[in-house]
mmCIF file of C-alpha atoms in Angstrom:
data_model
loop_
_atom_site.group_PDB
_atom_site.id
_atom_site.type_symbol
_atom_site.label_atom_id
_atom_site.label_comp_id
_atom_site.label_asym_id
_atom_site.label_seq_id
_atom_site.Cartn_x
_atom_site.Cartn_y
_atom_site.Cartn_z
ATOM 1 C CA UNK Q 60 0.000 0.000 0.000
ATOM 2 C CA UNK Q 61 2.901 2.347 0.700
ATOM 3 C CA UNK Q 62 4.855 1.573 -2.465
ATOM 4 C CA UNK Q 63 5.573 3.973 -5.253
ATOM 5 C CA UNK Q 64 6.716 2.230 -8.418
ATOM 6 C CA UNK Q 65 8.986 4.192 -10.723
ATOM 7 C CA UNK Q 66 10.173 3.490 -14.269
ATOM 8 C CA UNK Q 67 12.424 3.353 -16.133
ATOM 9 C CA UNK Q 68 15.395 2.608 -13.934
ATOM 10 C CA UNK Q 69 17.656 4.452 -16.358
ATOM 11 C CA UNK Q 70 17.099 6.671 -19.342
ATOM 12 C CA UNK Q 71 19.337 8.059 -22.054
ATOM 13 C CA UNK Q 72 18.020 11.022 -24.023
ATOM 14 C CA UNK Q 73 19.645 13.183 -26.638
ATOM 15 C CA UNK Q 74 20.064 16.870 -26.014
ATOM 16 C CA UNK Q 75 16.874 18.658 -26.983
ATOM 17 C CA UNK Q 76 14.731 15.573 -26.550
ATOM 18 C CA UNK Q 77 11.930 14.878 -24.088
ATOM 19 C CA UNK Q 78 12.651 12.829 -20.984
ATOM 20 C CA UNK Q 79 9.689 11.009 -19.450
ATOM 21 C CA UNK Q 80 9.702 9.264 -16.094
ATOM 22 C CA UNK Q 81 6.648 7.446 -14.812
ATOM 23 C CA UNK Q 82 5.400 6.608 -11.353
ATOM 24 C CA UNK Q 83 2.441 4.673 -10.014
ATOM 25 C CA UNK Q 84 1.043 4.405 -6.520
ATOM 26 C CA UNK Q 85 -1.477 2.246 -4.677
ATOM 27 C CA UNK Q 86 -2.437 4.237 -1.624
ATOM 28 C CA UNK Q 87 -5.470 6.404 -2.399
ATOM 29 C CA UNK Q 88 -4.742 8.444 0.732
ATOM 30 C CA UNK Q 89 -1.710 9.979 -0.943
ATOM 31 C CA UNK Q 90 -2.393 13.609 -1.734
ATOM 32 C CA UNK Q 91 0.972 15.196 -2.435
ATOM 33 C CA UNK Q 92 3.406 14.101 -5.121
ATOM 34 C CA UNK Q 93 6.827 15.758 -5.226
ATOM 35 C CA UNK Q 94 9.737 15.029 -7.519
ATOM 36 C CA UNK Q 95 13.298 15.247 -6.272
ATOM 37 C CA UNK Q 96 16.439 15.685 -8.352
ATOM 38 C CA UNK Q 97 19.791 14.366 -7.182
ATOM 39 C CA UNK Q 98 23.150 15.210 -8.723
ATOM 40 C CA UNK Q 99 26.181 12.985 -8.042
ATOM 41 C CA UNK Q 100 27.679 13.680 -4.646
ATOM 42 C CA UNK Q 101 24.717 15.769 -3.538
ATOM 43 C CA UNK Q 102 21.533 15.199 -1.640
ATOM 44 C CA UNK Q 103 18.153 15.123 -3.378
ATOM 45 C CA UNK Q 104 16.494 18.497 -3.861
ATOM 46 C CA UNK Q 105 12.861 19.288 -4.514
ATOM 47 C CA UNK Q 106 12.248 19.910 -8.197
ATOM 48 C CA UNK Q 107 8.506 20.232 -8.606
ATOM 49 C CA UNK Q 108 5.394 18.940 -6.853
ATOM 50 C CA UNK Q 109 1.708 18.443 -7.578
ATOM 51 C CA UNK Q 110 -1.503 17.859 -5.682
ATOM 52 C CA UNK Q 111 -4.269 15.653 -7.136
ATOM 53 C CA UNK Q 112 -6.705 18.508 -7.632
ATOM 54 C CA UNK Q 113 -4.881 19.432 -10.850
ATOM 55 C CA UNK Q 114 -3.901 17.221 -13.786
ATOM 56 C CA UNK Q 115 -0.783 19.087 -14.765
ATOM 57 C CA UNK Q 116 1.790 21.440 -13.312
ATOM 58 C CA UNK Q 117 4.503 23.133 -15.302
ATOM 59 C CA UNK Q 118 7.615 24.919 -14.125
ATOM 60 C CA UNK Q 119 9.909 25.937 -16.926
ATOM 61 C CA UNK Q 120 10.945 22.852 -18.857
ATOM 62 C CA UNK Q 121 9.603 20.504 -16.171
ATOM 63 C CA UNK Q 122 6.005 19.286 -16.194
ATOM 64 C CA UNK Q 123 4.186 16.848 -13.951
ATOM 65 C CA UNK Q 124 1.204 15.080 -15.441
ATOM 66 C CA UNK Q 125 -1.187 13.479 -12.973
ATOM 67 C CA UNK Q 126 -3.851 10.860 -13.616
ATOM 68 C CA UNK Q 127 -5.826 10.350 -10.438
ATOM 69 C CA UNK Q 128 -8.070 7.577 -11.737
ATOM 70 C CA UNK Q 129 -5.097 5.546 -12.925
ATOM 71 C CA UNK Q 130 -3.064 6.451 -9.829
ATOM 72 C CA UNK Q 131 -0.167 7.454 -12.022
ATOM 73 C CA UNK Q 132 1.955 10.544 -12.417
ATOM 74 C CA UNK Q 133 4.877 11.387 -14.622
ATOM 75 C CA UNK Q 134 7.653 13.905 -15.035
ATOM 76 C CA UNK Q 135 8.331 15.352 -18.460
ATOM 77 C CA UNK Q 136 11.537 17.253 -19.119
ATOM 78 C CA UNK Q 137 11.254 19.215 -22.339
ATOM 79 C CA UNK Q 138 14.314 20.243 -24.351
ATOM 80 C CA UNK Q 139 16.493 18.044 -22.126
ATOM 81 C CA UNK Q 140 19.977 19.408 -21.471
ATOM 82 C CA UNK Q 141 23.215 17.729 -20.348
ATOM 83 C CA UNK Q 142 22.857 19.659 -17.090
ATOM 84 C CA UNK Q 143 19.654 17.726 -16.428
ATOM 85 C CA UNK Q 144 21.668 14.517 -16.096
ATOM 86 C CA UNK Q 145 20.862 13.339 -12.590
ATOM 87 C CA UNK Q 146 18.832 10.792 -10.666
ATOM 88 C CA UNK Q 147 15.164 11.654 -10.341
ATOM 89 C CA UNK Q 148 12.911 10.369 -7.578
ATOM 90 C CA UNK Q 149 9.165 10.555 -7.503
ATOM 91 C CA UNK Q 150 7.561 10.489 -4.088
ATOM 92 C CA UNK Q 151 4.146 10.458 -2.497
ATOM 93 C CA UNK Q 152 2.652 11.175 0.867
ATOM 94 C CA UNK Q 153 -0.633 11.789 2.606
ATOM 95 C CA UNK Q 154 -1.555 13.771 5.658
ATOM 96 C CA UNK Q 155 0.547 12.791 8.647
ATOM 97 C CA UNK Q 156 2.330 10.029 6.778
ATOM 98 C CA UNK Q 157 5.927 9.838 5.807
ATOM 99 C CA UNK Q 158 7.211 10.505 2.315
ATOM 100 C CA UNK Q 159 7.505 7.348 0.235
ATOM 101 C CA UNK Q 160 10.120 7.532 -2.497
ATOM 102 C CA UNK Q 161 10.196 5.719 -5.810
ATOM 103 C CA UNK Q 162 13.260 3.701 -6.710
ATOM 104 C CA UNK Q 163 14.847 6.457 -8.802
ATOM 105 C CA UNK Q 164 15.637 6.998 -12.479
ATOM 106 C CA UNK Q 165 19.133 7.777 -13.668
ATOM 107 C CA UNK Q 166 18.832 10.209 -16.556
ATOM 108 C CA UNK Q 167 21.712 10.816 -18.912
ATOM 109 C CA UNK Q 168 21.358 13.516 -21.529
ATOM 110 C CA UNK Q 169 23.870 13.113 -24.335
ATOM 111 C CA UNK Q 170 25.193 15.786 -26.691
ATOM 112 C CA UNK Z 193 25.429 29.310 4.367
ATOM 113 C CA UNK Z 194 24.684 25.637 3.979
ATOM 114 C CA UNK Z 195 21.101 24.896 5.012
ATOM 115 C CA UNK Z 196 21.624 21.284 6.098
ATOM 116 C CA UNK Z 197 25.209 20.338 6.792
ATOM 117 C CA UNK Z 198 26.505 16.968 7.808
ATOM 118 C CA UNK Z 199 29.960 15.756 8.729
ATOM 119 C CA UNK Z 200 32.019 13.968 7.782
ATOM 120 C CA UNK Z 201 31.567 13.794 4.015
ATOM 121 C CA UNK Z 202 33.456 10.509 3.832
ATOM 122 C CA UNK Z 203 33.912 7.893 6.519
ATOM 123 C CA UNK Z 204 36.085 4.836 5.986
ATOM 124 C CA UNK Z 205 36.348 2.428 8.880
ATOM 125 C CA UNK Z 206 36.883 -1.179 9.858
ATOM 126 C CA UNK Z 207 34.198 -3.663 10.762
ATOM 127 C CA UNK Z 208 33.338 -3.631 14.420
ATOM 128 C CA UNK Z 209 34.182 0.029 14.968
ATOM 129 C CA UNK Z 210 31.799 2.652 16.323
ATOM 130 C CA UNK Z 211 31.290 5.883 14.401
ATOM 131 C CA UNK Z 212 29.120 8.985 14.470
ATOM 132 C CA UNK Z 213 27.737 11.304 11.825
ATOM 133 C CA UNK Z 214 26.677 14.808 12.779
ATOM 134 C CA UNK Z 215 23.974 16.945 11.203
ATOM 135 C CA UNK Z 216 22.943 20.542 11.698
ATOM 136 C CA UNK Z 217 20.286 22.638 9.997
ATOM 137 C CA UNK Z 218 20.026 26.417 10.076
ATOM 138 C CA UNK Z 219 16.584 26.636 8.483
ATOM 139 C CA UNK Z 220 14.668 26.839 11.735
ATOM 140 C CA UNK Z 221 12.877 23.593 10.895
ATOM 141 C CA UNK Z 222 11.177 21.485 13.535
ATOM 142 C CA UNK Z 223 11.694 18.072 11.957
ATOM 143 C CA UNK Z 224 14.870 16.225 11.037
ATOM 144 C CA UNK Z 225 15.509 12.862 9.430
ATOM 145 C CA UNK Z 226 18.103 10.276 8.627
ATOM 146 C CA UNK Z 227 17.885 8.468 5.297
ATOM 147 C CA UNK Z 228 20.025 5.644 3.965
ATOM 148 C CA UNK Z 229 20.793 5.418 0.244
ATOM 149 C CA UNK Z 230 22.173 2.114 -0.952
ATOM 150 C CA UNK Z 231 24.301 1.393 -3.986
ATOM 151 C CA UNK Z 232 21.200 1.173 -6.171
ATOM 152 C CA UNK Z 233 20.229 4.701 -5.116
ATOM 153 C CA UNK Z 234 17.184 3.538 -3.177
ATOM 154 C CA UNK Z 235 16.279 6.030 -0.430
ATOM 155 C CA UNK Z 236 15.042 4.560 2.810
ATOM 156 C CA UNK Z 237 13.991 6.533 5.851
ATOM 157 C CA UNK Z 238 15.607 5.461 9.096
ATOM 158 C CA UNK Z 239 14.506 7.964 11.709
ATOM 159 C CA UNK Z 240 12.697 11.230 12.119
ATOM 160 C CA UNK Z 241 12.668 13.629 15.032
ATOM 161 C CA UNK Z 242 10.278 16.469 15.689
ATOM 162 C CA UNK Z 243 11.441 19.036 18.215
ATOM 163 C CA UNK Z 244 13.870 16.508 19.688
ATOM 164 C CA UNK Z 245 11.190 13.825 19.963
ATOM 165 C CA UNK Z 246 11.581 10.550 18.073
ATOM 166 C CA UNK Z 247 8.699 10.175 15.635
ATOM 167 C CA UNK Z 248 9.693 7.556 13.085
ATOM 168 C CA UNK Z 249 11.902 4.599 13.867
ATOM 169 C CA UNK Z 250 11.884 2.260 10.925
ATOM 170 C CA UNK Z 251 13.119 -1.293 11.111
ATOM 171 C CA UNK Z 252 16.711 -0.378 11.729
ATOM 172 C CA UNK Z 253 19.175 -2.474 13.749
ATOM 173 C CA UNK Z 254 19.518 -1.147 17.267
ATOM 174 C CA UNK Z 255 23.204 -0.619 16.521
ATOM 175 C CA UNK Z 256 21.972 2.649 15.012
ATOM 176 C CA UNK Z 257 21.093 5.256 17.596
ATOM 177 C CA UNK Z 258 20.007 8.772 16.719
ATOM 178 C CA UNK Z 259 20.375 11.641 19.157
ATOM 179 C CA UNK Z 260 18.852 15.077 18.916
ATOM 180 C CA UNK Z 261 20.323 17.492 21.472
ATOM 181 C CA UNK Z 262 18.154 20.295 20.098
ATOM 182 C CA UNK Z 263 15.882 20.757 17.129
ATOM 183 C CA UNK Z 264 18.705 22.058 14.935
ATOM 184 C CA UNK Z 265 20.895 18.996 15.426
ATOM 185 C CA UNK Z 266 20.431 15.306 14.763
ATOM 186 C CA UNK Z 267 23.353 12.954 15.104
ATOM 187 C CA UNK Z 268 23.607 9.303 14.172
ATOM 188 C CA UNK Z 269 25.785 6.902 16.119
ATOM 189 C CA UNK Z 270 26.497 3.461 14.738
ATOM 190 C CA UNK Z 271 27.923 0.696 16.912
ATOM 191 C CA UNK Z 272 29.739 -2.423 15.769
ATOM 192 C CA UNK Z 273 29.801 -1.462 12.111
ATOM 193 C CA UNK Z 274 29.135 -4.202 9.567
ATOM 194 C CA UNK Z 275 29.951 -4.497 5.871
ATOM 195 C CA UNK Z 276 26.267 -4.078 5.018
ATOM 196 C CA UNK Z 277 26.207 -0.672 6.654
ATOM 197 C CA UNK Z 278 28.217 0.734 3.749
ATOM 198 C CA UNK Z 279 25.977 3.301 2.095
ATOM 199 C CA UNK Z 280 25.409 7.023 1.818
ATOM 200 C CA UNK Z 281 23.591 8.463 4.812
ATOM 201 C CA UNK Z 282 21.603 11.641 4.322
ATOM 202 C CA UNK Z 283 20.357 14.010 6.926
ATOM 203 C CA UNK Z 284 17.286 16.049 5.997
ATOM 204 C CA UNK Z 285 14.959 18.542 7.574
ATOM 205 C CA UNK Z 286 11.468 19.843 6.971
ATOM 206 C CA UNK Z 287 9.533 22.726 8.428
ATOM 207 C CA UNK Z 288 7.347 20.330 10.338
ATOM 208 C CA UNK Z 289 5.874 16.841 10.210
ATOM 209 C CA UNK Z 290 3.373 17.688 7.514
ATOM 210 C CA UNK Z 291 5.359 16.296 4.618
ATOM 211 C CA UNK Z 292 2.217 16.241 2.574
ATOM 212 C CA UNK Z 293 1.327 19.857 3.087
ATOM 213 C CA UNK Z 294 4.171 21.725 1.514
ATOM 214 C CA UNK Z 295 6.634 20.827 4.208
ATOM 215 C CA UNK Z 296 9.268 19.631 1.797
ATOM 216 C CA UNK Z 297 12.496 17.909 2.621
ATOM 217 C CA UNK Z 298 15.854 19.673 2.501
ATOM 218 C CA UNK Z 299 18.735 17.226 2.307
ATOM 219 C CA UNK Z 300 22.354 17.505 3.317
ATOM 220 C CA UNK Z 301 25.092 16.418 0.910
ATOM 221 C CA UNK Z 302 25.448 13.005 2.443
ATOM 222 C CA UNK Z 303 28.053 10.975 4.283
ATOM 223 C CA UNK Z 304 29.555 8.130 2.312
ATOM 224 C CA UNK Z 305 30.272 5.361 4.784
ATOM 225 C CA UNK Z 306 32.580 2.560 3.698
ATOM 226 C CA UNK Z 307 33.050 -0.353 6.075
ATOM 227 C CA UNK Z 308 36.073 -2.503 5.259
#
């Protein structure tokens, strides 16, 4: 019930392409879905987050799409850049519960 | 100023030793955490403290003992280190316990622990 499944495990995208990372959850009590970005040697940092009352949230080149009925959400990185190369974690939580992280996606953006 | 700082950055030690990792946050947050990240990058929560009170204690060997002298500090002491303890340990903080209500996590840069 607490799991968040994330795919793919790794992703290679050419510069300028679209990177898509998918996550699925089981717990219908989850009501907050953040994405964290982690560069090598650093801790994860909040990238963007969404609540289930909206189906999409965009911040610059980063967009979260949310499908409440399917219990799925995804991160789209438009015009991917080499500087976007990092590990991305989706996460989910509900009121008074701890954050549950996905298993992470290593993104490599090639020139 | 680093928001969440932890020391040391690297820790190499022999099996059976005891070691500590220190963490401090200057964000004025009430809640602090320890996470373990294994070689596959999986993030697992170990402990959380809110205003010096232990809130979350996941299934962690009792060789791991957190201590929070005040709400800005959360240290992790590990006794009798084992090979399987090798990982990156992250300290994090959030404004309060409401992780689902905009109280996002701020992570330190991690401590890479290698047990030989």
